[in-house]
CSV table of C-alpha atoms in Angstrom, one decimal:
chain,number,residue,atom,x,y,z
J,3,UNK,CA,81.2,87.0,-68.9
J,4,UNK,CA,80.7,83.7,-67.5
J,5,UNK,CA,77.6,81.5,-68.4
J,6,UNK,CA,76.1,79.7,-65.2
J,7,UNK,CA,73.2,78.1,-64.8
J,8,UNK,CA,71.1,81.1,-65.6
J,9,UNK,CA,70.7,84.2,-68.0
J,10,UNK,CA,69.0,86.5,-65.4
J,11,UNK,CA,66.8,89.0,-67.2
J,12,UNK,CA,65.8,92.4,-65.0
J,13,UNK,CA,63.1,95.0,-65.6
J,14,UNK,CA,61.5,98.0,-64.1
J,15,UNK,CA,58.2,99.3,-64.4
J,16,UNK,CA,58.9,101.3,-67.1
J,17,UNK,CA,60.0,98.1,-69.3
J,18,UNK,CA,63.2,98.9,-69.1
J,19,UNK,CA,65.2,95.3,-69.4
J,20,UNK,CA,69.2,94.5,-68.5
J,21,UNK,CA,70.0,90.8,-68.6
J,22,UNK,CA,73.1,90.0,-66.5
J,23,UNK,CA,74.7,86.5,-66.5
J,24,UNK,CA,74.7,84.7,-62.5
J,25,UNK,CA,75.7,81.5,-61.9
J,26,UNK,CA,73.0,78.9,-60.0
J,27,UNK,CA,71.3,80.0,-57.1
J,28,UNK,CA,72.2,83.2,-57.4
J,29,UNK,CA,68.8,84.9,-59.5
J,30,UNK,CA,65.3,83.8,-60.3
J,31,UNK,CA,64.7,81.1,-62.0
J,32,UNK,CA,61.5,82.1,-64.7
J,33,UNK,CA,62.2,86.0,-65.6
J,34,UNK,CA,61.1,86.6,-69.0
J,35,UNK,CA,61.0,89.3,-71.6
J,36,UNK,CA,59.6,90.6,-74.9
J,37,UNK,CA,62.9,91.4,-76.8
J,38,UNK,CA,66.5,90.1,-75.4
J,39,UNK,CA,69.3,91.9,-77.1
J,40,UNK,CA,72.9,91.2,-77.3
J,41,UNK,CA,75.0,93.2,-79.2
J,42,UNK,CA,78.9,92.4,-79.0
J,43,UNK,CA,78.1,90.8,-76.0
J,44,UNK,CA,77.0,87.6,-75.6
J,45,UNK,CA,79.3,86.3,-78.6
J,46,UNK,CA,82.0,86.9,-76.5
J,47,UNK,CA,80.7,84.3,-73.6
J,48,UNK,CA,81.9,80.7,-73.8
J,49,UNK,CA,80.1,77.2,-73.9
J,50,UNK,CA,78.0,79.0,-77.2
J,51,UNK,CA,75.0,75.9,-77.1
J,52,UNK,CA,74.3,76.8,-73.7
J,53,UNK,CA,74.1,80.5,-74.4
J,54,UNK,CA,71.4,80.1,-77.1
J,55,UNK,CA,69.4,78.5,-74.8
J,56,UNK,CA,69.7,80.7,-72.1
J,57,UNK,CA,68.6,83.5,-73.8
J,58,UNK,CA,65.6,81.7,-75.5
J,59,UNK,CA,64.9,80.6,-72.4
J,60,UNK,CA,64.7,84.2,-71.0
J,61,UNK,CA,62.8,84.9,-73.9
J,62,UNK,CA,58.5,84.7,-73.8
J,63,UNK,CA,56.7,83.1,-76.5
J,64,UNK,CA,56.1,85.4,-79.6
J,65,UNK,CA,59.0,87.7,-77.8
J,66,UNK,CA,62.4,88.4,-79.4
J,67,UNK,CA,66.2,87.7,-79.3
J,68,UNK,CA,68.9,90.1,-81.5
J,69,UNK,CA,72.0,90.0,-81.5
J,70,UNK,CA,75.0,91.9,-83.0
J,71,UNK,CA,78.0,90.2,-83.6
J,72,UNK,CA,81.3,90.6,-85.8
J,73,UNK,CA,82.4,88.1,-88.8
J,74,UNK,CA,84.8,85.7,-88.7
J,75,UNK,CA,87.6,86.4,-91.4
J,76,UNK,CA,85.9,90.1,-92.6
J,77,UNK,CA,88.4,92.3,-94.4
J,78,UNK,CA,86.6,95.2,-92.2
J,79,UNK,CA,88.2,96.6,-89.3
J,80,UNK,CA,87.0,94.6,-86.0
J,81,UNK,CA,87.5,90.9,-87.7
J,82,UNK,CA,91.7,92.5,-88.8
J,83,UNK,CA,92.3,93.6,-85.3
J,84,UNK,CA,90.9,90.4,-83.5
J,85,UNK,CA,93.1,88.6,-86.0
J,86,UNK,CA,96.1,90.8,-85.9
J,87,UNK,CA,96.0,90.3,-81.7
J,88,UNK,CA,95.7,86.6,-81.6
J,89,UNK,CA,99.0,86.3,-83.2
J,90,UNK,CA,100.7,88.2,-80.2
J,91,UNK,CA,98.7,86.0,-77.5
J,92,UNK,CA,99.2,82.3,-76.2
J,93,UNK,CA,97.1,80.1,-77.5
J,94,UNK,CA,93.4,79.6,-76.6
J,95,UNK,CA,93.0,76.2,-74.5
J,96,UNK,CA,91.7,73.1,-75.3
J,97,UNK,CA,88.2,73.0,-76.5
J,98,UNK,CA,87.8,77.0,-76.8
J,99,UNK,CA,85.4,78.2,-79.4
J,100,UNK,CA,86.3,81.4,-80.9
J,101,UNK,CA,83.6,84.1,-80.8
J,102,UNK,CA,83.9,84.5,-84.1
J,103,UNK,CA,82.4,81.3,-84.9
J,104,UNK,CA,78.7,84.3,-83.4
J,105,UNK,CA,79.4,85.4,-86.8
J,106,UNK,CA,78.7,81.7,-89.3
J,107,UNK,CA,74.9,81.9,-90.3
J,108,UNK,CA,75.5,78.0,-90.1
J,109,UNK,CA,76.7,77.7,-86.8
J,110,UNK,CA,74.3,80.4,-85.3
J,111,UNK,CA,71.3,78.6,-87.0
J,112,UNK,CA,72.8,75.3,-85.4
J,113,UNK,CA,72.5,76.8,-81.9
J,114,UNK,CA,69.7,78.3,-81.5
J,115,UNK,CA,67.6,75.0,-83.6
J,116,UNK,CA,68.9,73.4,-80.5
J,117,UNK,CA,67.8,75.4,-78.2
J,118,UNK,CA,64.4,74.9,-79.4
J,119,UNK,CA,63.9,77.8,-82.3
J,120,UNK,CA,62.1,76.4,-86.0
J,121,UNK,CA,64.6,77.7,-89.1
J,122,UNK,CA,62.0,80.0,-90.1
J,123,UNK,CA,62.1,81.7,-87.1
J,124,UNK,CA,65.6,83.0,-87.4
J,125,UNK,CA,66.8,85.2,-89.1
J,126,UNK,CA,71.3,86.3,-89.9
J,127,UNK,CA,71.7,89.6,-92.7
J,128,UNK,CA,75.5,91.6,-92.7
J,129,UNK,CA,75.0,94.9,-91.7
J,130,UNK,CA,77.9,97.5,-91.3
J,131,UNK,CA,78.9,98.5,-87.8
J,132,UNK,CA,80.5,102.4,-88.5
J,133,UNK,CA,83.1,103.8,-86.2
J,134,UNK,CA,83.1,107.6,-85.6
J,135,UNK,CA,86.1,109.2,-84.5
J,136,UNK,CA,86.2,113.2,-83.7
J,137,UNK,CA,90.5,112.9,-83.4
J,138,UNK,CA,93.5,111.3,-85.2
J,139,UNK,CA,94.3,108.0,-85.9
J,140,UNK,CA,96.2,108.2,-82.6
J,141,UNK,CA,93.5,108.7,-80.3
J,142,UNK,CA,91.7,105.9,-82.0
J,143,UNK,CA,94.5,103.5,-81.8
J,144,UNK,CA,95.1,104.5,-77.8
J,145,UNK,CA,90.8,103.7,-76.9
J,146,UNK,CA,91.7,100.3,-78.4
J,147,UNK,CA,94.8,99.4,-77.1
J,148,UNK,CA,94.1,100.4,-73.5
J,149,UNK,CA,90.1,99.7,-73.4
J,150,UNK,CA,89.3,97.0,-75.8
J,151,UNK,CA,90.4,93.3,-74.1
J,152,UNK,CA,91.3,91.6,-77.0
J,153,UNK,CA,94.0,94.5,-78.0
J,154,UNK,CA,94.8,94.8,-74.3
J,155,UNK,CA,96.4,91.5,-74.0
J,156,UNK,CA,98.2,91.6,-77.4
J,157,UNK,CA,99.5,94.9,-76.7
J,158,UNK,CA,101.0,93.3,-73.4
J,159,UNK,CA,101.9,89.7,-74.8
J,160,UNK,CA,103.7,91.5,-76.9
J,161,UNK,CA,105.3,94.0,-74.9
J,162,UNK,CA,106.9,90.5,-72.9
J,163,UNK,CA,108.0,89.2,-75.6
J,164,UNK,CA,110.1,93.0,-77.1
J,165,UNK,CA,107.3,93.0,-80.4
J,166,UNK,CA,105.1,96.1,-78.6
J,167,UNK,CA,106.6,98.8,-81.1
J,168,UNK,CA,104.4,101.0,-82.2
J,169,UNK,CA,103.3,103.0,-85.5
J,170,UNK,CA,100.4,104.8,-86.6
J,171,UNK,CA,99.9,105.7,-90.0
J,172,UNK,CA,99.5,109.6,-91.1
J,173,UNK,CA,96.3,109.4,-93.1
J,174,UNK,CA,96.6,113.3,-93.3
J,175,UNK,CA,93.3,114.1,-91.0
J,176,UNK,CA,93.5,117.2,-89.1
J,177,UNK,CA,92.3,118.7,-85.9
J,178,UNK,CA,88.3,118.2,-85.6
J,179,UNK,CA,88.2,116.1,-88.7
J,180,UNK,CA,86.1,112.9,-88.0
J,181,UNK,CA,87.1,109.9,-88.8
J,182,UNK,CA,84.9,106.6,-89.9
J,183,UNK,CA,85.9,103.5,-90.3
J,184,UNK,CA,83.0,101.1,-91.6
J,185,UNK,CA,82.9,96.9,-89.6
J,186,UNK,CA,81.1,94.2,-91.0
J,187,UNK,CA,78.1,92.3,-88.2
J,188,UNK,CA,76.2,89.9,-88.6
J,189,UNK,CA,72.9,91.3,-87.3
J,190,UNK,CA,70.5,88.1,-85.8
J,191,UNK,CA,67.2,87.5,-84.6
J,192,UNK,CA,65.6,84.5,-83.4
J,193,UNK,CA,61.5,84.4,-82.2
J,194,UNK,CA,59.8,82.4,-80.0
J,195,UNK,CA,57.3,80.6,-81.3
J,196,UNK,CA,54.1,81.4,-79.2
J,197,UNK,CA,51.6,79.0,-78.2
J,198,UNK,CA,49.1,78.3,-81.2
J,199,UNK,CA,46.1,77.6,-80.6
J,200,UNK,CA,43.7,75.4,-82.2
J,201,UNK,CA,42.9,76.6,-85.9
J,202,UNK,CA,45.4,79.9,-85.5
J,203,UNK,CA,48.5,80.0,-87.2
J,204,UNK,CA,51.6,81.8,-86.2
J,205,UNK,CA,52.9,84.0,-89.6
J,206,UNK,CA,55.7,86.1,-89.7
J,207,UNK,CA,58.1,88.4,-91.7
J,208,UNK,CA,61.4,90.0,-91.6
J,209,UNK,CA,61.2,93.6,-92.7
J,210,UNK,CA,65.0,94.4,-92.4
J,211,UNK,CA,67.7,93.8,-89.5
J,212,UNK,CA,66.6,91.9,-86.7
J,213,UNK,CA,62.7,93.1,-87.6
J,214,UNK,CA,60.9,89.6,-87.7
J,215,UNK,CA,56.9,90.5,-87.3
């Protein structure tokens, strides 16, 4: 995903919205939504401060931004996969900002505050994402190897270096058993300020992950 001048939100008459990143001049300048959601998506776009500004820009006053981001240094599945994958791939280019920083509360707050969100309207909570796979560990490994970008790149780089040996630990699962692996995730929420009329006040409270009202 490459962030251009506009992050476009396309909607239909049923209230369904789709966020699309487009370059300058390829979409309308003003198109807003009540709720903008990115789960393991916008965190991988470059220029995180620009990402935050675009997410805010396409959220109408009083609307909500909800993100699900992986947590850096977490001992659970995806953070460890990304850590291991990084050991096999070439170093990133100069100026590269790790997507995992979207799982760091201080950096998330800094980005949304710079985009105009008041601190009280930003929330960050730790949650759990559970991977469920009805098959042996080798099948789950194959899914990550062939369809998940970081592990695809890691296996490709390892093959070039002659380090692509694959080992699958047998865990005793039988055919039909369900594999469940937990992975830590940062649940991030931000709310646009409503226009405040004279004599009125904006109030809100959190009622669970990303549920600011």
